[in-house]
């Protein structure tokens, strides 16, 4: 069988040349996704990440156009397919990177190292095959067609037509963060911490839209959300790596107890790192709660007027 040849790059959406902020918002995110997907399907880990982030940012734009565009629902479903298709590959890429970092300072038994590396490589190859099937040329054409129709339907749409929707969406996302913080508690529970991370990420993307449409000065808030997201993302990724190590350890314990012991010890070290990140986040929780309270109480257009754009 010949080497995989990624599909041709999708053409940029025709709305790139339009001047309406809504047109520009949609077109720039469509172009970012179209530009990253071919390399992602070719297996480039950086492109996988870029394509997934682009799909998430595009997914945040499409729902605010529901009232103005009958095709918004179809476009949203098509973009969501991209996010889901790339998710397993991205997670395995992050897991492999963190494993390499962890073992650079704490080497493990050769058998353990080979077993983990092989499991990650096989998992990524299988995930990449699934991704290519999910994002076949036919599916990508459907995606581009849906986005083209959407761009036509909102051509020239003024910001005022979606302003209330954008501000309501930011407030809704902020309330979701507040609920996740309420459920977090003070004891390290990975699932609860991950729920905060997801809610913060969704709020960040919604606030980016508000900023791009000049519905307020959002730079300071976005920096705060990005820092929290990165901290919680690190904790989640380390926890996922620990789960991989435990799964491999269970398979090799009968073959080599020293190899099994090394993986078990490394997994425990990762657990300690996760708990340290959790404790660090608790120190920032009050500031995050203050931010989401402000975003819930008033529209982003009147929040942080004194911050830099």
Coordinates of C-alpha atoms in Angstrom, one line a residue:
X1 CA 0.0 0.0 0.0
X2 CA 1.3 3.5 -0.9
X3 CA 2.0 6.2 1.6
X4 CA -0.9 8.2 2.8
X5 CA -1.4 11.4 0.7
X6 CA -3.4 14.1 2.5
X7 CA -6.4 15.6 0.7
X8 CA -5.9 18.9 -1.1
X9 CA -6.4 22.1 0.9
X10 CA -9.9 23.4 1.0
X11 CA -10.4 26.8 -0.6
X12 CA -10.7 29.7 1.7
X13 CA -14.3 30.8 2.4
X14 CA -15.5 33.5 0.0
X15 CA -16.3 35.7 3.0
X16 CA -12.6 36.5 3.6
X17 CA -12.9 39.6 1.5
X18 CA -16.0 41.0 3.2
X19 CA -15.9 43.8 5.6
X20 CA -18.6 43.1 8.2
X21 CA -17.1 42.0 11.5
X22 CA -19.4 39.0 11.5
X23 CA -18.1 38.0 8.0
X24 CA -14.5 38.5 9.1
X25 CA -15.1 36.5 12.3
X26 CA -16.5 33.5 10.4
X27 CA -14.2 33.7 7.5
X28 CA -11.0 33.9 9.5
X29 CA -11.9 30.9 11.6
X30 CA -13.0 28.9 8.6
X31 CA -9.7 29.6 6.9
X32 CA -7.7 28.6 10.0
X33 CA -9.5 25.3 10.0
X34 CA -9.2 24.7 6.3
X35 CA -5.5 25.5 6.5
X36 CA -4.7 23.1 9.3
X37 CA -6.7 20.0 8.4
X38 CA -4.7 18.7 5.5
X39 CA -1.4 18.6 7.5
X40 CA -3.3 17.1 10.5
X41 CA -4.6 14.3 8.3
X42 CA -1.0 13.8 7.2
X43 CA -0.1 13.1 10.8
X44 CA 1.6 16.3 11.9
X45 CA 1.0 16.6 15.6
X46 CA 1.2 20.4 15.6
X47 CA -1.3 20.6 12.8
X48 CA -3.6 18.2 14.8
X49 CA -3.6 20.7 17.7
X50 CA -4.1 23.7 15.4
X51 CA -7.0 22.1 13.6
X52 CA -8.7 21.1 16.8
X53 CA -8.4 24.5 18.3
X54 CA -9.6 26.1 15.0
X55 CA -12.7 23.8 15.1
X56 CA -13.5 24.8 18.7
X57 CA -13.2 28.5 17.9
X58 CA -15.4 28.0 14.8
X59 CA -17.9 26.1 16.9
X60 CA -18.2 29.1 19.2
X61 CA -19.1 31.4 16.3
X62 CA -21.7 29.4 14.6
X63 CA -24.3 29.2 17.4
X64 CA -24.5 33.0 17.7
X65 CA -25.8 33.0 14.1
X66 CA -28.7 30.7 14.7
X67 CA -31.4 33.4 14.4
X68 CA -30.0 34.9 11.2
X69 CA -28.9 31.7 9.4
X70 CA -31.1 28.6 8.9
X71 CA -28.1 26.6 8.0
X72 CA -26.2 27.3 11.3
X73 CA -27.3 24.0 12.9
X74 CA -26.0 22.0 10.0
X75 CA -22.7 23.9 10.0
X76 CA -22.3 23.4 13.7
X77 CA -22.8 19.6 13.4
X78 CA -20.2 19.5 10.6
X79 CA -17.6 21.4 12.6
X80 CA -18.3 19.4 15.7
X81 CA -17.4 16.3 13.7
X82 CA -13.9 17.7 13.1
X83 CA -13.3 18.4 16.8
X84 CA -14.4 14.9 17.8
X85 CA -12.4 13.2 15.1
X86 CA -9.2 14.9 16.1
X87 CA -9.6 14.5 19.9
X88 CA -8.2 11.0 20.4
X89 CA -5.1 11.8 18.2
X90 CA -4.4 15.0 20.1
X91 CA -4.8 13.3 23.5
X92 CA -2.3 10.6 22.5
X93 CA 0.2 13.2 21.2
X94 CA 0.1 15.1 24.5
X95 CA 0.4 11.8 26.4
X96 CA 3.5 10.8 24.4
X97 CA 5.1 14.3 25.0
X98 CA 4.5 14.2 28.7
X99 CA 5.8 10.6 28.9
X100 CA 9.0 11.7 27.2
X101 CA 9.4 14.6 29.6
X102 CA 8.8 12.5 32.6
X103 CA 11.2 9.7 31.6
X104 CA 13.9 12.2 30.6
X105 CA 14.6 12.8 34.3
X106 CA 13.4 9.5 35.7
X107 CA 14.2 6.7 33.2
X108 CA 12.2 3.5 33.5
X109 CA 13.0 -0.2 32.9
X110 CA 13.7 -0.9 29.2
X111 CA 10.8 -3.4 29.0
X112 CA 8.4 -0.8 30.6
X113 CA 9.7 1.9 28.2
X114 CA 9.2 -0.3 25.2
X115 CA 5.7 -1.4 26.3
X116 CA 4.5 2.2 26.9
X117 CA 6.0 3.4 23.7
X118 CA 4.5 0.6 21.7
X119 CA 1.0 1.1 23.3
X120 CA 1.1 4.8 22.5
X121 CA 2.3 4.3 18.9
X122 CA -0.4 1.6 18.2
X123 CA -3.1 3.8 19.8
X124 CA -2.1 6.8 17.8
X125 CA -2.0 4.8 14.5
X126 CA -5.5 3.4 15.2
X127 CA -6.8 6.9 16.1
X128 CA -5.3 8.4 13.0
X129 CA -7.0 5.8 10.8
X130 CA -10.3 6.6 12.5
X131 CA -9.7 10.3 12.0
X132 CA -9.1 9.9 8.3
X133 CA -12.2 7.9 7.9
X134 CA -14.3 10.5 9.8
X135 CA -12.8 13.4 7.8
X136 CA -12.8 11.8 4.4
X137 CA -12.8 14.0 1.3
X138 CA -16.6 13.6 1.0
X139 CA -17.1 14.7 4.6
X140 CA -14.8 17.7 4.2
X141 CA -16.7 18.8 1.1
X142 CA -19.9 18.7 3.1
X143 CA -18.2 20.8 5.8
X144 CA -17.1 23.4 3.3
X145 CA -20.4 23.5 1.6
X146 CA -22.2 24.0 4.9
X147 CA -19.8 26.8 5.9
X148 CA -20.2 28.4 2.4
X149 CA -24.0 28.5 2.8
X150 CA -23.6 29.9 6.3
X151 CA -21.3 32.6 5.0
X152 CA -23.8 33.6 2.3
X153 CA -26.7 33.7 4.8
X154 CA -24.9 36.1 7.2
X155 CA -23.2 38.2 4.5
X156 CA -23.2 41.8 5.8
X157 CA -24.9 40.9 9.1
X158 CA -24.3 43.8 11.5
X159 CA -22.8 43.2 15.0
X160 CA -26.0 44.7 16.5
X161 CA -27.9 41.7 15.2
X162 CA -26.0 39.3 17.4
X163 CA -24.8 41.5 20.2
X164 CA -27.4 40.3 22.8
X165 CA -26.7 36.7 21.8
X166 CA -23.0 37.1 22.3
X167 CA -23.3 38.7 25.7
X168 CA -25.9 36.1 26.8
X169 CA -23.5 33.4 25.7
X170 CA -20.6 34.8 27.7
X171 CA -22.9 35.1 30.8
X172 CA -24.1 31.5 30.3
X173 CA -20.5 30.2 30.0
X174 CA -19.5 32.2 33.1
X175 CA -22.4 30.6 35.1
X176 CA -21.2 27.2 34.0
X177 CA -17.7 28.0 35.4
X178 CA -19.3 29.2 38.7
X179 CA -21.2 25.9 39.0
X180 CA -18.1 23.9 38.4
X181 CA -16.2 25.8 41.0
X182 CA -19.0 25.3 43.5
X183 CA -18.8 21.5 42.9
X184 CA -15.0 21.4 43.1
X185 CA -14.5 21.4 46.8
X186 CA -11.0 21.3 48.3
X187 CA -10.2 17.6 47.9
X188 CA -8.5 16.6 44.7
X189 CA -11.1 14.9 42.5
X190 CA -9.8 14.6 38.9
X191 CA -13.3 14.6 37.3
X192 CA -14.3 17.8 39.1
X193 CA -11.1 19.6 38.3
X194 CA -11.5 18.6 34.6
X195 CA -15.1 20.0 34.6
X196 CA -13.7 23.3 35.7
X197 CA -11.1 23.2 32.9
X198 CA -13.7 22.5 30.2
X199 CA -16.0 25.3 31.5
X200 CA -13.1 27.8 31.6
X201 CA -12.1 26.8 28.1
X202 CA -15.6 27.4 26.8
X203 CA -15.8 30.7 28.6
X204 CA -12.5 31.8 27.1
X205 CA -13.7 31.0 23.5
X206 CA -17.0 32.9 24.1
X207 CA -15.1 35.9 25.5
X208 CA -12.8 35.9 22.5
X209 CA -15.8 36.3 20.3
X210 CA -17.0 39.3 22.4
X211 CA -13.6 40.8 22.1
X212 CA -13.3 40.3 18.4
X213 CA -16.7 42.0 17.9
X214 CA -15.6 44.8 20.2
X215 CA -18.2 44.0 22.8
X216 CA -15.8 45.2 25.5
X217 CA -12.2 45.1 26.4
X218 CA -11.4 41.5 27.2
X219 CA -7.6 41.2 27.1
X220 CA -7.0 41.0 30.8
X221 CA -9.8 38.5 31.4
X222 CA -8.6 36.3 28.5
X223 CA -5.1 36.2 29.9
X224 CA -6.5 35.1 33.3
X225 CA -8.6 32.4 31.7
X226 CA -5.8 31.2 29.5
X227 CA -3.4 30.8 32.5
X228 CA -6.1 28.9 34.5
X229 CA -6.8 26.7 31.4
X230 CA -3.1 25.9 31.0
X231 CA -2.7 24.9 34.6
X232 CA -5.8 22.7 34.7
X233 CA -4.9 21.3 31.3
X234 CA -1.5 20.2 32.6
X235 CA -3.2 18.4 35.6
X236 CA -5.7 16.6 33.3
X237 CA -2.9 15.5 30.8
X238 CA -0.8 14.2 33.6
X239 CA -3.8 12.3 35.0
X240 CA -4.4 10.7 31.6
X241 CA -0.8 9.7 31.3
X242 CA -1.0 8.1 34.7
X243 CA -4.0 6.0 33.5
X244 CA -2.0 4.9 30.5
X245 CA 0.9 3.8 32.7
X246 CA -1.3 1.8 35.0
X247 CA -2.9 0.1 32.0
X248 CA 0.5 -0.9 30.6
X249 CA 1.7 -1.9 34.1
X250 CA -1.2 -4.3 34.5
X251 CA -0.2 -6.0 31.3
X252 CA 3.5 -6.5 32.0
X253 CA 3.5 -7.3 35.7
X254 CA 3.7 -11.0 35.1
X255 CA 6.7 -10.5 32.7
X256 CA 8.8 -8.3 34.8
X257 CA 8.2 -7.0 38.3
X258 CA 11.0 -4.4 38.1
X259 CA 9.4 -3.0 35.0
X260 CA 6.0 -3.0 36.6
X261 CA 7.4 -1.3 39.7
X262 CA 9.0 1.5 37.6
X263 CA 5.7 2.3 35.9
X264 CA 3.8 2.1 39.2
X265 CA 6.2 4.6 40.8
X266 CA 6.1 6.9 37.9
X267 CA 2.3 6.9 38.0
X268 CA 2.4 7.8 41.7
X269 CA 4.8 10.7 41.0
X270 CA 2.4 12.0 38.4
X271 CA -0.4 11.8 40.9
X272 CA 1.6 13.9 43.3
X273 CA 2.1 16.5 40.5
X274 CA -1.6 16.6 39.8
X275 CA -2.3 17.2 43.5
X276 CA 0.3 20.0 43.6
X277 CA -1.4 21.7 40.6
X278 CA -4.8 21.3 42.3
X279 CA -3.4 23.0 45.4
X280 CA -2.0 25.8 43.3
X281 CA -5.3 26.3 41.5
X282 CA -7.1 26.5 44.8
X283 CA -5.0 29.6 45.5
X284 CA -6.3 31.2 42.3
X285 CA -9.9 30.1 42.7
X286 CA -11.1 33.3 44.4
X287 CA -9.8 35.4 41.6
X288 CA -11.5 33.2 39.0
X289 CA -14.7 33.3 41.0
X290 CA -14.6 37.2 41.0
X291 CA -14.1 37.2 37.2
X292 CA -17.0 34.9 36.5
X293 CA -19.2 36.8 38.9
X294 CA -18.5 40.0 37.0
X295 CA -19.1 38.4 33.6
X296 CA -22.4 36.9 34.9
X297 CA -23.7 40.1 36.4
X298 CA -23.1 42.5 33.5
X299 CA -22.5 42.2 29.8
X300 CA -18.8 42.0 28.7
X301 CA -19.3 45.4 27.0
X302 CA -19.2 47.1 30.4
X303 CA -16.7 44.8 32.1
X304 CA -13.1 45.9 32.6
X305 CA -13.4 49.2 30.8
X306 CA -10.1 50.2 32.2
X307 CA -8.1 47.3 30.8
X308 CA -6.0 47.3 27.7
X309 CA -7.7 46.0 24.5

